[in-house]
Short mmCIF file of C-alpha atoms in Angstrom, two decimals:
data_model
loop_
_atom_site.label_atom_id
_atom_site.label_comp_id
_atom_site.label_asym_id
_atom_site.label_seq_id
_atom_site.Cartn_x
_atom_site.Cartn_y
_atom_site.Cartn_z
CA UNK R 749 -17.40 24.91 3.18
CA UNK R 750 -14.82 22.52 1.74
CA UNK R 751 -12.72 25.63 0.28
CA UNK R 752 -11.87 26.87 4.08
CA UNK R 753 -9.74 24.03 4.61
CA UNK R 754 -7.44 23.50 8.21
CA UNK R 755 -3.46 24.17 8.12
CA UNK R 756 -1.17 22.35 9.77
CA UNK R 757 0.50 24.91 12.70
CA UNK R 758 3.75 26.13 11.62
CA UNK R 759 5.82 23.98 14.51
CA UNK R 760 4.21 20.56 13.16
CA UNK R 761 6.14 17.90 14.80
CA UNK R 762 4.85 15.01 12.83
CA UNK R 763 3.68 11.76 14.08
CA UNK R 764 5.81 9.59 16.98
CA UNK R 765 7.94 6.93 15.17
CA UNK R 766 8.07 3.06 15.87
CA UNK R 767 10.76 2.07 18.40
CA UNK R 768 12.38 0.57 15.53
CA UNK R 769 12.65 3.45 13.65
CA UNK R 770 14.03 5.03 16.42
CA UNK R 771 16.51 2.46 16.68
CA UNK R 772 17.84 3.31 13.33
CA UNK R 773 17.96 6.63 13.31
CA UNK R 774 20.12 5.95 17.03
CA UNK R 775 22.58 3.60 15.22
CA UNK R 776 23.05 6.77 12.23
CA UNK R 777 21.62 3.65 9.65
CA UNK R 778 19.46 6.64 7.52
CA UNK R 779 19.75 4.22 4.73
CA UNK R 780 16.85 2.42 6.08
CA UNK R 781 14.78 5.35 5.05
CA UNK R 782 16.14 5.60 1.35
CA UNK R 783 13.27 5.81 -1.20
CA UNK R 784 11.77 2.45 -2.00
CA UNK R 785 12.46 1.06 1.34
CA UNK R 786 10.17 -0.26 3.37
CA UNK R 787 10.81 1.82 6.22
CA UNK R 788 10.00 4.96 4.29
CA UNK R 789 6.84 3.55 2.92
CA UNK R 790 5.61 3.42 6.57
CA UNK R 791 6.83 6.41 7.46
CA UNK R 792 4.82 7.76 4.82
CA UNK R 793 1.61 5.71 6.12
CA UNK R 794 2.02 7.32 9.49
CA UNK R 795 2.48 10.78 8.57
CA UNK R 796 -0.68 10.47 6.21
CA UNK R 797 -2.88 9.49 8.53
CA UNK R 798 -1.66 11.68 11.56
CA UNK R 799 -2.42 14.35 9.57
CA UNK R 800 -5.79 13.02 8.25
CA UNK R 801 -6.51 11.93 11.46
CA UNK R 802 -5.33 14.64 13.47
CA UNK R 803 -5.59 17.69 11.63
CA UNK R 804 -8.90 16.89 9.14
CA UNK R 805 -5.91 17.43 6.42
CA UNK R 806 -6.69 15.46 2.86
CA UNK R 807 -5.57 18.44 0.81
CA UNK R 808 -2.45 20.18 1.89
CA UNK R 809 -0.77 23.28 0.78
CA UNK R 810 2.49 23.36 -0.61
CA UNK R 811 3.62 24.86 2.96
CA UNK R 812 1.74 21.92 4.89
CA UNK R 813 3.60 19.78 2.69
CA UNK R 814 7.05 21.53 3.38
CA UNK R 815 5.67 21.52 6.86
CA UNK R 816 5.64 17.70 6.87
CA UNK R 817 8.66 17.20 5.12
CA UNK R 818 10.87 19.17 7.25
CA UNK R 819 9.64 17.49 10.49
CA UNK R 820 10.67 13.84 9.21
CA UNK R 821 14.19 15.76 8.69
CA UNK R 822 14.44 17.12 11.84
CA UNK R 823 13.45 13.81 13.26
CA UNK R 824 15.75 11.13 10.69
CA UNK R 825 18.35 14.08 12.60
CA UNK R 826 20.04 14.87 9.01
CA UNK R 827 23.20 16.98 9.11
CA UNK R 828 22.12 20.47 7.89
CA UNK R 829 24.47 20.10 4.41
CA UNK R 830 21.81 17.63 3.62
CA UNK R 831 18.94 18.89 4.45
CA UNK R 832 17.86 20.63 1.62
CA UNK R 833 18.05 18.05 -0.86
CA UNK R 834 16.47 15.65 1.75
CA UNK R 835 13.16 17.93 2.92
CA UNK R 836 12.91 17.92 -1.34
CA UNK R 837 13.00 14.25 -1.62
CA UNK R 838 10.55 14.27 1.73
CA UNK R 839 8.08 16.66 -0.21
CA UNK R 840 8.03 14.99 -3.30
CA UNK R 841 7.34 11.67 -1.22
CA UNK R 842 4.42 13.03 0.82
CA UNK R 843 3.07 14.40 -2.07
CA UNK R 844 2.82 11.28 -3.85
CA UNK R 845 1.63 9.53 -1.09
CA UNK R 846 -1.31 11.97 -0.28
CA UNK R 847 -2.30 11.77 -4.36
CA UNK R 848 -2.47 7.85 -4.33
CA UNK R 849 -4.56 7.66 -0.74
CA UNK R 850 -6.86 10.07 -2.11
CA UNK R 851 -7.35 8.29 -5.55
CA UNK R 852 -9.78 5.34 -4.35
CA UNK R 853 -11.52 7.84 -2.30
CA UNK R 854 -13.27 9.91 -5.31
CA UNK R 855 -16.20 7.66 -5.06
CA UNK R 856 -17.32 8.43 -1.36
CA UNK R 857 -15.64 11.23 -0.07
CA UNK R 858 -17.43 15.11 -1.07
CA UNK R 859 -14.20 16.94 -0.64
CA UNK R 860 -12.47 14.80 -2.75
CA UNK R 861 -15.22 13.84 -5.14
CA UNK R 862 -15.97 18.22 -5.54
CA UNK R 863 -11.99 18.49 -6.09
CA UNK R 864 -11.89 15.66 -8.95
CA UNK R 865 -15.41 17.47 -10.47
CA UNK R 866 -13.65 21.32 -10.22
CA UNK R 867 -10.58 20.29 -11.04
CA UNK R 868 -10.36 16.40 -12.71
CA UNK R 869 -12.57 16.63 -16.03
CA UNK R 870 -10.63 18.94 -18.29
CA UNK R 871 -12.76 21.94 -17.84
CA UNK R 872 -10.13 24.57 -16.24
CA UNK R 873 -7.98 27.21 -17.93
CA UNK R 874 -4.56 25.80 -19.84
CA UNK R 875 -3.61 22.17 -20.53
CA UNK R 876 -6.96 19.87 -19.97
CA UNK R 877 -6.84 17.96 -16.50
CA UNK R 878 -6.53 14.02 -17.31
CA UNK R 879 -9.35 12.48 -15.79
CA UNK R 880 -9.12 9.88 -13.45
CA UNK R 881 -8.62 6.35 -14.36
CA UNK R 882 -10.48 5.31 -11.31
CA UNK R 883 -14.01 6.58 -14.15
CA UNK R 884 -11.38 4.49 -17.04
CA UNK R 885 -10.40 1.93 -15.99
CA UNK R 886 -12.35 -1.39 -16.72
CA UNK R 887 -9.93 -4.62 -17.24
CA UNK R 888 -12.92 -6.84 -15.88
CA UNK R 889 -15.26 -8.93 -17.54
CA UNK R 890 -16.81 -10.88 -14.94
CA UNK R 891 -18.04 -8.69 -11.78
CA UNK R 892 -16.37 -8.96 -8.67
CA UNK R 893 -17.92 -7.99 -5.23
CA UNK R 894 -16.98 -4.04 -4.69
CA UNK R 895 -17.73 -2.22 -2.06
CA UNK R 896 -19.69 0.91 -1.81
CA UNK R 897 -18.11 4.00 0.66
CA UNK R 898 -21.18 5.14 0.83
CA UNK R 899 -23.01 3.05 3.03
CA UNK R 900 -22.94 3.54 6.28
CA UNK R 901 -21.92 0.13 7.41
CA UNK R 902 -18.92 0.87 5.29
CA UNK R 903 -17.66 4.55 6.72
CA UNK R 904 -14.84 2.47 8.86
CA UNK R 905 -13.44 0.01 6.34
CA UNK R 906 -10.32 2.94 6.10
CA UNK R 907 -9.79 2.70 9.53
CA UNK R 908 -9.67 -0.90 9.59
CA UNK R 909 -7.08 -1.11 6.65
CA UNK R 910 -5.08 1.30 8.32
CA UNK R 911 -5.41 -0.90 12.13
CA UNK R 912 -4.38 -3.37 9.84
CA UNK R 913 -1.35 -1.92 8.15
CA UNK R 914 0.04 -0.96 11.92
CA UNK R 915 -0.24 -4.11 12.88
CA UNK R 916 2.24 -5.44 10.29
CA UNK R 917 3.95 -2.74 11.53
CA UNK R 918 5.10 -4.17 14.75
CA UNK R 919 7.73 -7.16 15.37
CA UNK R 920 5.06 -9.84 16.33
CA UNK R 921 1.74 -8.74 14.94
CA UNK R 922 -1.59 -10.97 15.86
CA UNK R 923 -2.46 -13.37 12.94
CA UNK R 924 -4.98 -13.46 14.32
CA UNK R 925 -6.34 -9.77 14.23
CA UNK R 926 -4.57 -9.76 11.14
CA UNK R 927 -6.57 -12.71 9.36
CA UNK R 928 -9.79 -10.94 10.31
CA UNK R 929 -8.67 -7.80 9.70
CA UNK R 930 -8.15 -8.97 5.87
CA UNK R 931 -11.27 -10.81 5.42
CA UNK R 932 -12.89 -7.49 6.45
CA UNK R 933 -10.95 -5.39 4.06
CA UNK R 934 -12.00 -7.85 1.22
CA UNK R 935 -14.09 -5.08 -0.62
CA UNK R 936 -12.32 -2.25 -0.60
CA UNK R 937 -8.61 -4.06 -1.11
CA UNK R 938 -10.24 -5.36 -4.83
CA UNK R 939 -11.24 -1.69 -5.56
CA UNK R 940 -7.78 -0.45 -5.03
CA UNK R 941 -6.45 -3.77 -6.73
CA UNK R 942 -8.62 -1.80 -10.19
CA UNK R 943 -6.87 1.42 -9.95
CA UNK R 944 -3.66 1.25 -8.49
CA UNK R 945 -0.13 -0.25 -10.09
CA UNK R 946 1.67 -3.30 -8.26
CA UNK R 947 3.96 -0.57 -6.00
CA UNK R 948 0.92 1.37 -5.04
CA UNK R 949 -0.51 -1.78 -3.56
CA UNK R 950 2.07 -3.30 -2.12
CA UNK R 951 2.71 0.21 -0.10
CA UNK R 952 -1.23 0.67 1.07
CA UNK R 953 -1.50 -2.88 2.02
CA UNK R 954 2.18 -4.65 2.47
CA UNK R 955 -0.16 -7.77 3.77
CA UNK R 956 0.18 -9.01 0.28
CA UNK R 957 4.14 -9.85 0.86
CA UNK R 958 2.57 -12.24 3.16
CA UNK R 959 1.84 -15.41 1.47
CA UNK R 960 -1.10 -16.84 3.76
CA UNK R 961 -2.53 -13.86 2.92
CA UNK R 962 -2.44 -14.24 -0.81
CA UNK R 963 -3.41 -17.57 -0.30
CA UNK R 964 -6.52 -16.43 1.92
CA UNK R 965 -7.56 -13.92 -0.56
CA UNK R 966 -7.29 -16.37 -3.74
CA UNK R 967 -10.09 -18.63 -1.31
CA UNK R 968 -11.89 -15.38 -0.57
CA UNK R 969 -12.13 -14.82 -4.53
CA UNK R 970 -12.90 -17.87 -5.98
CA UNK R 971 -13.29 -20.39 -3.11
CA UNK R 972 -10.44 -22.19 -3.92
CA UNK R 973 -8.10 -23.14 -1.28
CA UNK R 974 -4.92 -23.50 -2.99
CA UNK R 975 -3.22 -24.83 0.18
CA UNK R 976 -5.89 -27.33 0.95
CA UNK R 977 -5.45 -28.80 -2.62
CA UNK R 978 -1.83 -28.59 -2.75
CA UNK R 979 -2.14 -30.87 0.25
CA UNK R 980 -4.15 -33.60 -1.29
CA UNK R 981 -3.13 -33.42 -4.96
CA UNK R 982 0.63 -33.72 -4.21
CA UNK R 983 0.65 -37.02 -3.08
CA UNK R 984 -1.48 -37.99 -5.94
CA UNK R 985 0.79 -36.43 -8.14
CA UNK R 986 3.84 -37.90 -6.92
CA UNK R 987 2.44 -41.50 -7.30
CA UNK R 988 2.27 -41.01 -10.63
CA UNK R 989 5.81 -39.77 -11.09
CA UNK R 990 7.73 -42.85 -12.85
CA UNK R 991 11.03 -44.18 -11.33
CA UNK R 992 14.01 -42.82 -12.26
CA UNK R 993 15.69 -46.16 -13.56
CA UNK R 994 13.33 -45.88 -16.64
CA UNK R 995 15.31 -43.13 -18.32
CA UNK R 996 18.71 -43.23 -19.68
CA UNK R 997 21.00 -41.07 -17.30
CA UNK R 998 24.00 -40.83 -15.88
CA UNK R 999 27.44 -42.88 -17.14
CA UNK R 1000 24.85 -45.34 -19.34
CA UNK R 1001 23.66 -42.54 -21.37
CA UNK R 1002 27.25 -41.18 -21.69
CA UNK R 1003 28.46 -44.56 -22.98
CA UNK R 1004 25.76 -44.81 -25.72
CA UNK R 1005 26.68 -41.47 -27.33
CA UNK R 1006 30.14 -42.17 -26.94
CA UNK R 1007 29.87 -45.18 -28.90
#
């Protein structure tokens, strides 16, 4: 019955942080976990899916939210004059994230799919839901390979992206994991590229601040390899560039307008 969903236990701990988040949270730097770092956005990650993961969790109650919150507060070790206003920003945070992981999911997952149909199409009492722009959205014209959740060769392309995404995590990640790792996540990357805004997708898949991996997915697109071409068109191009002494510059050009 998806309506008897888990809870998370009232003494939820959270998820073990990276060594480097440890490290700032030893040196007191809680800046690093301001909103619209980086270092909150994978704090974030790994509190979503240790409680997806862990507890079967992909639609918490105000109290498991609250739950979460208040355990990255007792970890980031914020004085108690702060913690109210902090476990608020923490909620709002979680709940944010929990909304945007969930979005690209309507199309495969029942839970979430019998949540957008109760709750998503306008039909409840008061203001009309907004329905989803993931059934709205259409900026296309010419089709693009997209993946289908449904199939079951598909069921651990989430698991992948999020192997991936902890791999970036760490000081000196694999390239090489990570390169296959991306052409993997091909399909379901260009889905979330439809629905979600530049911020959204820089936070579910921060590979795309990495510019071999732009470059790889460009050639995964459109079979261009922009790097390979770059390569042999430069010199091309810089044959063709005229000498210098053919224009008017410098004290010559300042003596003819003088005159």
């Amino acid at each position: 019955d998806i309506d008897n969903k888990p809870m998370l236990p009232d003494d939820y701990e959270g998820p073990n942080l990276t060594s480097r988040m440890e490290e700032y949270i030893e040196q007191e730097n809680i800046s690093k976990f301001n909103p619209h770092t980086r270092t909150r956005s994978e704090v974030l990650t790994l509190i979503y899916d240790h409680v997806t993961k862990s507890y079967d969790l992909l639609y918490p109650s105000n109290d498991d939210y609250l739950r979460m919150a208040k355990s990255i507060v007792n970890k980031l070790h914020i004085p108690p004059a702060l913690s109210k206003n902090s476990i608020k920003d923490w909620h709002e945070s979680i709940k944010q994230k929990f909304k945007r992981e969930r979005k690209p999911l309507q199309m495969s997952n029942n839970l979430v799919k019998s949540k957008q149909e109760k709750y998503g199409n306008g039909k409840t009492n008061g203001r009309p839901k907004k329905k989803s722009t993931i059934l709205q959205a259409e900026r296309r014209r010419v089709d693009i390979p997209l993946i289908n959740l449904a199939h079951r060769e598909n069921e651990n392309l989430l698991v992948m992206v999020n192997q991936m995404n902890m791999e970036l995590l760490k000081d000196d990640p694999n390239n090489e994991l990570l390169h296959d790792l991306w052409i993997q996540s091909f399909n379901i990357r260009r889905l979330c590229i439809r629905e979600l805004d530049i911020v959204e997708i820089l936070e579910r898949f921060p590979g795309y601040r990495r510019s071999e991996m732009i470059l790889g997915e460009v050639k995964e697109s459109t079979g261009i390899d922009i790097e390979e071409n770059v390569n042999v068109l430069l010199p091309k191009f810089f044959d063709h560039i005229p000498d210098n002494n053919c224009f008017l510059s410098g004290k010559l050009l300042k003596k003819i307008y003088s005159n």
